[in-house]
Coordinates of C-alpha atoms in Angstrom, one line a residue:
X1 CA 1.8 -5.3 13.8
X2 CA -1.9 -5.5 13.8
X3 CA -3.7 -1.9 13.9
X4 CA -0.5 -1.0 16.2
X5 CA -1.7 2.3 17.5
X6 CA -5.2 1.2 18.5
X7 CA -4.1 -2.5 19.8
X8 CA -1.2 -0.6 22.2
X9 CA -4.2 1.5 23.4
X10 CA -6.3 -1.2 24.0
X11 CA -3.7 -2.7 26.9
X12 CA -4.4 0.6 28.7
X13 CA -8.3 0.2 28.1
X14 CA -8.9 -3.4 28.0
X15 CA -12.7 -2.9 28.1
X16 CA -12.9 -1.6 25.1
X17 CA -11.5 -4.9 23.2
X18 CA -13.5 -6.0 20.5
X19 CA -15.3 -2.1 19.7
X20 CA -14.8 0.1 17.5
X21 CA -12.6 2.8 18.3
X22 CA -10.5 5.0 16.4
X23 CA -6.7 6.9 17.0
X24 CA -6.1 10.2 16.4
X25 CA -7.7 14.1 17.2
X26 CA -6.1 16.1 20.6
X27 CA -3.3 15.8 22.6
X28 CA -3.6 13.1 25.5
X29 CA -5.9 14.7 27.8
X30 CA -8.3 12.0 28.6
X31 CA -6.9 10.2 30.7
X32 CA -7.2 13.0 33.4
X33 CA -10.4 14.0 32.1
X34 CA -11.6 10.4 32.3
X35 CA -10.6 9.5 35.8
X36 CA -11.5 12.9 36.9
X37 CA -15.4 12.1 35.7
X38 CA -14.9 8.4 37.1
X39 CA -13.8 9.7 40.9
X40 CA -10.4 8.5 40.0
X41 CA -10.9 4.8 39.0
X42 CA -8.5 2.7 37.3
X43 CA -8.5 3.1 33.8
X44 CA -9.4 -0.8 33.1
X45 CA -12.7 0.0 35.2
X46 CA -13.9 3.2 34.0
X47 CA -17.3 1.9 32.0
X48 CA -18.1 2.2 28.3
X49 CA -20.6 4.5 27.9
X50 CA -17.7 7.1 29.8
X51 CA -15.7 7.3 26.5
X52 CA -15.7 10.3 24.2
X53 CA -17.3 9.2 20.3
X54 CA -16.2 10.0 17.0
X55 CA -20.3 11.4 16.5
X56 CA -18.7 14.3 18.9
X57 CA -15.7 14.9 17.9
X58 CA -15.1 18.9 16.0
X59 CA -11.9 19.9 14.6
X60 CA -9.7 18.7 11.8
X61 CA -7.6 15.7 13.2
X62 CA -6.8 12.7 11.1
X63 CA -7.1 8.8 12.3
X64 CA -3.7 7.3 12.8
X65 CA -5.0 3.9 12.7
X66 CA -8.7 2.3 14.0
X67 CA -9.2 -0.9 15.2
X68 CA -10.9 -3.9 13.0
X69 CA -14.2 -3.4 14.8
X70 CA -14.2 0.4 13.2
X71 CA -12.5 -0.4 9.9
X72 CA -15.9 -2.7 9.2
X73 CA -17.4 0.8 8.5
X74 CA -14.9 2.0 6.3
X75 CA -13.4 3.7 8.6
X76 CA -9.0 3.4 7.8
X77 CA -5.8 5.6 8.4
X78 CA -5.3 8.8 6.9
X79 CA -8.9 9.6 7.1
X80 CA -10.3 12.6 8.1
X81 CA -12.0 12.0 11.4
X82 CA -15.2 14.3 10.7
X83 CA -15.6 11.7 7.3
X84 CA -15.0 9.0 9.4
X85 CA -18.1 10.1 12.3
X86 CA -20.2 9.7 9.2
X87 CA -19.6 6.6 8.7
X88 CA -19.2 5.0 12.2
X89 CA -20.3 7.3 14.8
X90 CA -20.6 5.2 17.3
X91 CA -16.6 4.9 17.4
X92 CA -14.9 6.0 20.4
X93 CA -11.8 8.4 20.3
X94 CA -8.7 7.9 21.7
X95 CA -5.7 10.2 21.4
X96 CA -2.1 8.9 20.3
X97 CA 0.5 7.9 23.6
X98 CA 3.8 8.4 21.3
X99 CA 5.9 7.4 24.1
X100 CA 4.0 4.3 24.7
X101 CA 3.9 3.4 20.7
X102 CA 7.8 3.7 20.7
X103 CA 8.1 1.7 23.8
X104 CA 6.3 -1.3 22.4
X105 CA 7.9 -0.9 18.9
X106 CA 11.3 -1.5 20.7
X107 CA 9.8 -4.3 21.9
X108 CA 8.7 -6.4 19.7
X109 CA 11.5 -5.6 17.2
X110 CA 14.3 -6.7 19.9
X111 CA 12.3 -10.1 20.5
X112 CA 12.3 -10.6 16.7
X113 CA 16.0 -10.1 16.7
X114 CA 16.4 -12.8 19.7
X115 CA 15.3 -14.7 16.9
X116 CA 16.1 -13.8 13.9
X117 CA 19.0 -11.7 13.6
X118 CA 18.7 -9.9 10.4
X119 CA 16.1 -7.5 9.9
X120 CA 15.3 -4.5 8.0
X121 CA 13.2 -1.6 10.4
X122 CA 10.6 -0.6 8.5
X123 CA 9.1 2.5 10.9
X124 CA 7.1 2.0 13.9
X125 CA 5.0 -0.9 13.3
X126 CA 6.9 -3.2 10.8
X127 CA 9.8 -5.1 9.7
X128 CA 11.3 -7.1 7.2
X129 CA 13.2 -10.3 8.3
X130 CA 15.2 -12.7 6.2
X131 CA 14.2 -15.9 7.3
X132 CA 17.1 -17.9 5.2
X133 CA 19.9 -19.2 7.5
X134 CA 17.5 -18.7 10.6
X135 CA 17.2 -22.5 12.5
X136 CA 14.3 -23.8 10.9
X137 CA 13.6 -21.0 9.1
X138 CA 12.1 -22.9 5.6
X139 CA 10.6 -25.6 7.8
X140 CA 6.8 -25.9 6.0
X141 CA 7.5 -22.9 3.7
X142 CA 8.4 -21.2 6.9
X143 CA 5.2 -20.8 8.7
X144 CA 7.1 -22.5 11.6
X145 CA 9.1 -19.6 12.1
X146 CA 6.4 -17.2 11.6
X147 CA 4.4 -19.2 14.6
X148 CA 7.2 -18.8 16.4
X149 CA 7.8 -14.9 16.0
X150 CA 4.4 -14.3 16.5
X151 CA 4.1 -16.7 19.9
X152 CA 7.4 -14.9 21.0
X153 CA 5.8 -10.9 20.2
X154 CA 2.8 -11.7 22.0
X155 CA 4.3 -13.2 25.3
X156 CA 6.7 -10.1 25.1
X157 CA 4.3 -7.5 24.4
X158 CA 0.6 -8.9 24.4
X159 CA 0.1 -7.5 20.5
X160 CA -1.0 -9.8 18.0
X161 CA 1.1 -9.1 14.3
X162 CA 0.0 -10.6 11.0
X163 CA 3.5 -12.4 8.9
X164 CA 3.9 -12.6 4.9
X165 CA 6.5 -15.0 4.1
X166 CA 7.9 -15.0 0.5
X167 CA 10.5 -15.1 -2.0
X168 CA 11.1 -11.2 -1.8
X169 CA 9.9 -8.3 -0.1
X170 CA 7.6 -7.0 -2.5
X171 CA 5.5 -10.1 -2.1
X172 CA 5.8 -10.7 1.3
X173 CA 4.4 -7.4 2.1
X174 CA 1.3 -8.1 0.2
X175 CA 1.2 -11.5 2.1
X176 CA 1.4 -10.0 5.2
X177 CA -2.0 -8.5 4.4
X178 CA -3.7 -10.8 3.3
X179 CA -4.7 -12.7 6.5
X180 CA -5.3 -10.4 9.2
X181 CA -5.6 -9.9 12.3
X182 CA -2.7 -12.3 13.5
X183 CA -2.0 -14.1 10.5
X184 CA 0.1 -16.0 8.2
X185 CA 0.4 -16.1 4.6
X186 CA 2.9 -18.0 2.7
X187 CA 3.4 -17.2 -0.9
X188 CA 5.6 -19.2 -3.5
X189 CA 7.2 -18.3 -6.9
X190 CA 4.5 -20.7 -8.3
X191 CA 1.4 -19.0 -6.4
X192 CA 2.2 -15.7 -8.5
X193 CA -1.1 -16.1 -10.9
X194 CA -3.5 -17.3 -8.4
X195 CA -2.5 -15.4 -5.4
X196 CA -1.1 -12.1 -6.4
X197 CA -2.8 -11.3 -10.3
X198 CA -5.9 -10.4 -9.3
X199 CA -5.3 -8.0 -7.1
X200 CA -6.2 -4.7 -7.8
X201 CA -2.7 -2.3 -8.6
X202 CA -2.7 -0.7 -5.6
X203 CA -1.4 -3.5 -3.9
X204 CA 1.5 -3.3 -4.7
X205 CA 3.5 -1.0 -2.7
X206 CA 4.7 2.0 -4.6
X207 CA 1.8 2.6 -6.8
X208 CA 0.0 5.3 -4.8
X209 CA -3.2 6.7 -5.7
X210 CA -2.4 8.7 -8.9
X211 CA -0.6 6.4 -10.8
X212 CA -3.5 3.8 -10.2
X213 CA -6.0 6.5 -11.5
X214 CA -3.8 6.8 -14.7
X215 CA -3.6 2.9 -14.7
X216 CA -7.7 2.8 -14.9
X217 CA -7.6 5.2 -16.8
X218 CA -5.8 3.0 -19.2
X219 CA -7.9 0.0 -18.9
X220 CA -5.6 -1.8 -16.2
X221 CA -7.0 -2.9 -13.1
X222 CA -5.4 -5.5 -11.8
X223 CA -2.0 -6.9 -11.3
X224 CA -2.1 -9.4 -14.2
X225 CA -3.8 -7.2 -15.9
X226 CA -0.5 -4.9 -15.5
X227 CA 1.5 -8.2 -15.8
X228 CA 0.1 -8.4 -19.6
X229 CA 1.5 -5.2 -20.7
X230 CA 4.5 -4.9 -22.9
X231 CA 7.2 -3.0 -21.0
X232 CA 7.4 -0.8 -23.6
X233 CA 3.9 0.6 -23.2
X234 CA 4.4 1.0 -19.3
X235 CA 7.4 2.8 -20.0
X236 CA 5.7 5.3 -22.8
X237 CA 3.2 6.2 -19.9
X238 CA 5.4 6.3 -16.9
X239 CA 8.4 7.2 -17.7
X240 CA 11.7 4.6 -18.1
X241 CA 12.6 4.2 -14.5
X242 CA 8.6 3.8 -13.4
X243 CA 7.2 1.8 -16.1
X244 CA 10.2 -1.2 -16.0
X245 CA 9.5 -1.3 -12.4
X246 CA 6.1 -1.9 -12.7
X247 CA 6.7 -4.3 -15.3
X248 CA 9.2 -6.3 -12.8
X249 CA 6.6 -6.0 -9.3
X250 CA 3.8 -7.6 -11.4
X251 CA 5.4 -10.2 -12.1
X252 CA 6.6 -10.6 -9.1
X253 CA 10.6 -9.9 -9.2
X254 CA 12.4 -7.7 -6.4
X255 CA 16.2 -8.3 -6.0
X256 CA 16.4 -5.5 -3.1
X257 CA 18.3 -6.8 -0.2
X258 CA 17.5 -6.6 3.8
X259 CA 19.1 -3.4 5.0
X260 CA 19.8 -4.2 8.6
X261 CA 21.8 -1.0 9.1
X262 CA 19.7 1.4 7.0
X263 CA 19.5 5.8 8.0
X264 CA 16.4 7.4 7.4
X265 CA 16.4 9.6 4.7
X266 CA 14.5 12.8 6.3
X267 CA 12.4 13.6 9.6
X268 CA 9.1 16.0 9.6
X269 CA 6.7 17.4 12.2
X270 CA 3.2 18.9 11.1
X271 CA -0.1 20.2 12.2
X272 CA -3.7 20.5 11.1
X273 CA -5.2 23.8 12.7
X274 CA -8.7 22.9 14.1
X275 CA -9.9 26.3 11.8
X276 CA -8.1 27.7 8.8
X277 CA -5.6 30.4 10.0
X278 CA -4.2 33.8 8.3
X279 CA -0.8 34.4 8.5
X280 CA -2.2 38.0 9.3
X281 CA -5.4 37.9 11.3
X282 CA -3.9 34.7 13.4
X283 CA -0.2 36.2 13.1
X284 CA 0.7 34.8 16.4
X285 CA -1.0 31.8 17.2
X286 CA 0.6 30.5 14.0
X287 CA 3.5 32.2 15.1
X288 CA 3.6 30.1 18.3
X289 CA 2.6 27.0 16.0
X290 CA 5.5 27.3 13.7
X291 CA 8.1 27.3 16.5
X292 CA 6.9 25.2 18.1
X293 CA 7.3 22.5 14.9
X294 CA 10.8 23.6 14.9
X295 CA 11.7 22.9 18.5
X296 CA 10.1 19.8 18.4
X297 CA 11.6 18.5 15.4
X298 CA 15.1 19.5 16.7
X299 CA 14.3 17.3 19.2
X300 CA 13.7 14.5 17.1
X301 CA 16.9 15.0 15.6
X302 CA 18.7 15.2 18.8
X303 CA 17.1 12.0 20.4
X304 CA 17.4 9.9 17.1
X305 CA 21.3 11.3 17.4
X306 CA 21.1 12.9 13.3
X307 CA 21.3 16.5 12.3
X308 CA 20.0 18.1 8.9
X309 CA 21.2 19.7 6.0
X310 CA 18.2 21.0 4.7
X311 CA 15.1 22.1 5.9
X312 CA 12.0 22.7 4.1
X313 CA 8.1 23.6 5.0
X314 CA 4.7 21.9 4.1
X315 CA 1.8 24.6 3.9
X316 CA -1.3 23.4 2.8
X317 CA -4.1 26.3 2.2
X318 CA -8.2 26.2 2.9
X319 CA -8.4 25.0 -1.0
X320 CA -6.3 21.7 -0.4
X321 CA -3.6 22.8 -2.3
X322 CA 0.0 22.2 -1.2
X323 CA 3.2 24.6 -1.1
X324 CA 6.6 23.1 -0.2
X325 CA 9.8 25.4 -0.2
X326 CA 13.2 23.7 1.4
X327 CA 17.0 25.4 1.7
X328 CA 20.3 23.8 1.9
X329 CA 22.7 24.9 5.0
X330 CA 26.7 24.9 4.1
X331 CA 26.5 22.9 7.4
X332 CA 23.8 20.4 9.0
X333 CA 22.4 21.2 12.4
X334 CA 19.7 19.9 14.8
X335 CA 19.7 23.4 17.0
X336 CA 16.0 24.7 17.2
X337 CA 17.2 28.1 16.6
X338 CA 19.0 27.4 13.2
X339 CA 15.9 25.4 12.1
X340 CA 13.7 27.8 13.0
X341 CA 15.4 30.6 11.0
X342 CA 15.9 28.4 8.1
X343 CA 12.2 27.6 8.3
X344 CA 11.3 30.8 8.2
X345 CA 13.3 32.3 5.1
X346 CA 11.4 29.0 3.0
X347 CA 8.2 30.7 4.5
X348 CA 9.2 34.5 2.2
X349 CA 9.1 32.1 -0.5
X350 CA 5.4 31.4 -0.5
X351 CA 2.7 33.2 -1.3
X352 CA 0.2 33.5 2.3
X353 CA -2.7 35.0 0.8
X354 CA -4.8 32.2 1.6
X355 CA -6.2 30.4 4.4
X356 CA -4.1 27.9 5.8
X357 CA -5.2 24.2 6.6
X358 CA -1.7 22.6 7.5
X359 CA 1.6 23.8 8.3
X360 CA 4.7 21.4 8.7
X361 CA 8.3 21.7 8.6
X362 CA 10.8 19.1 7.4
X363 CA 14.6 17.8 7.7
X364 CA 16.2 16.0 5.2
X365 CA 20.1 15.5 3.8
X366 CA 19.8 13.4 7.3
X367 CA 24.2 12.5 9.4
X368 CA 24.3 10.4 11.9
X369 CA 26.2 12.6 14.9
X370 CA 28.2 9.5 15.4
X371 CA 30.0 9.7 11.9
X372 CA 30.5 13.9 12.4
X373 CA 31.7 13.1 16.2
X374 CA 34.6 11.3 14.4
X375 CA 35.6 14.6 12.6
X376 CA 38.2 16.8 14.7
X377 CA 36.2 19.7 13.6
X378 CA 33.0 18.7 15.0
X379 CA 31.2 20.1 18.3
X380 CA 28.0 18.7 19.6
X381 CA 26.1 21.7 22.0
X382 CA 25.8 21.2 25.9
X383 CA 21.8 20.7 27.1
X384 CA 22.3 24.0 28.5
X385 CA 23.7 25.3 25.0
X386 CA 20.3 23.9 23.5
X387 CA 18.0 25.2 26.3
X388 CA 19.5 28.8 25.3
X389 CA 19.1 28.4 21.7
X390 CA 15.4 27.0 22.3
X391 CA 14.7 30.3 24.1
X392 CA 16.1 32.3 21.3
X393 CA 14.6 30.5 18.7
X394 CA 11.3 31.5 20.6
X395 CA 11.9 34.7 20.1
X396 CA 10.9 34.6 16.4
X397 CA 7.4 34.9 17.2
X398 CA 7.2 38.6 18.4
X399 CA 10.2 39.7 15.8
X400 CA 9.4 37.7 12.3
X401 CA 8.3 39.6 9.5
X402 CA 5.6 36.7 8.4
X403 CA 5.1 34.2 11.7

């Protein structure tokens, strides 16, 4: 989907098509704030010039996604919105509407599968679909199809998405970016040299930012500049498993199927405090902060119907550096309470000398409650059960050692 969080967003504004505009900072207050300023207008008619800008903005928040008009600037995802006011101040912010996000995510992936019936969720804002025994589905390299998804996902939703069709996922998510907004790409076996080779490493999705700075490091810039290399040398520097896969995505092979009925491996909540806190001076507001993470993220789990293993934390101090501590349960659970305390013995475990920046909490070693329902031995807590343990679990904040 094309910039997913901003485009959703701009249904609710449409007077802001077209400008820049960035997701991300506070919690959704601006709504109310805005129609409180605008002697409660309709959101669609509250003026320009009424929005908050990114010039403005003070704190620590990150940008989900920004629309084209912003990312002209530089301006992209994961960047820190006080970088981002330097380079395009005259952005306006807009907070994130989760519930809406996930509303038109279900949207446009059930209208896909009206269509095309097997496809592989890839998070929020993107899918893979095998076009292959779809009606019509290799008709002109399959940009008919693609037309017809993409016709289909707007009249459903009004969002505009951007389709890379190919032999293989690994190429057909680098098509998908090579044409947006609301484009198609088509790229063929034979297209491999001309198409895909000079693109710089990073392209390729799984080579994140270190091993690209050890690739430049090594005098390899490019795809075919990676496709050269023996796979011997690629395996000396990354390792056996790393380097042969490298090898195999620069030239284009990837034999990994469509998983239509994939689990996701691990769930996570997290924060990014506005100042740095001390887990003595600011004892309980991150006290209240860190509960709050785990209540929340038990009730991811309990929506999404999966309880957890193991649960882990994510500190990151006022140097940037990161700490990550996890523990494995005898038995999985998605009760706040149980998280909570689990949470906190991975907190001993780290030192809390130093300012802190971030603070997150994690679940992983993920079961579907359907498959534990099955088991005679298997009891899944009342909503009155959970309201009492969410209570309790708030009691941690007053009685815990640390916060």
């Amino acid at each position: 989907m094309d910039a997913f969080y901003a485009s959703v967003e701009l249904l609710r504004y449409p007077q802001l098509k077209g400008l820049p505009a960035v997701i991300g900072g506070g919690r959704r207050k601006i709504d109310e704030s805005l129609l409180a300023d605008n002697e409660g207008r309709e959101l669609r008619f509250i003026p320009v010039e009424a929005f908050p800008r990114l010039r403005d903005y003070v704190g620590r928040g990150v940008i989900t996604t920004a629309t084209y008009a912003a990312r002209q600037f530089g301006v992209g995802s994961a960047m820190g919105m006080m970088k981002a006011a330097k380079l395009c101040p005259q952005a306006i912010v807009l907070p994130v509407d989760f519930d809406e996000v996930r509303k038109y995510s279900k949207l446009f992936k059930s209208t896909i599968l009206d269509i095309a019936p097997v496809m592989q969720d890839r998070g929020i804002d993107e899918v893979y679909i095998d076009f292959t025994d779809v009606p019509g589905g290799q008709r002109e390299g399959g940009r008919v199809l693609a037309r017809l998804i993409q016709k289909a996902i707007f009249e459903a939703t009004q969002l505009t998405c951007s389709i890379g069709v190919a032999p293989n996922k690994l190429l057909a998510k680098m098509a998908s970016e090579f044409n947006k907004p609301n484009g198609i790409s088509i790229v063929h076996d034979s297209d491999l040299q001309t198409l895909i080779w000079p693109l710089a490493c990073r392209k390729i999705n799984g080579i994140g930012p270190k091993a690209d700075e050890k690739l430049q490091r090594l005098g390899i810039h490019t795809i075919g500049e990676l496709a050269a290399q023996l796979p011997a040398f690629l395996i000396d520097n990354f390792g056996k498993a790393t380097g042969a896969w490298m090898h195999e995505a620069a030239w284009g092979r990837d034999d990994r199927p469509i998983e239509t009925g994939s689990e996701p491996v691990s769930m996570s909540r997290e924060t990014t405090f506005d100042r740095d806190l001390h887990a003595v001076r600011d004892k309980a507001e991150l006290g209240a902060i860190f509960t709050r993470l785990c209540l929340k993220l038990a009730e991811d789990l309990q929506r999404k119907g999966y309880v957890a293993k193991t649960i882990g934390i994510k500190l990151r101090y006022d140097d940037f550096r990161i700490a990550t501590r996890d523990q494995t349960m005898a038995s999985a659970t998605a009760d706040g309470k149980t998280i909570r305390a689990m949470a906190g013995a991975c907190l001993k475990r780290v030192p809390l000398t130093k300012k802190l920046r971030l603070l997150g909490v994690r679940a992983s070693g993920l079961v579907s409650v359907t498959a534990l329902a099955a088991a005679p031995f298997f009891k899944q807590k009342r909503p009155e059960d959970q309201a009492e343990s969410a209570q309790a679990a708030m009691k941690f904040i007053a009685t815990d050692q640390l916060f």
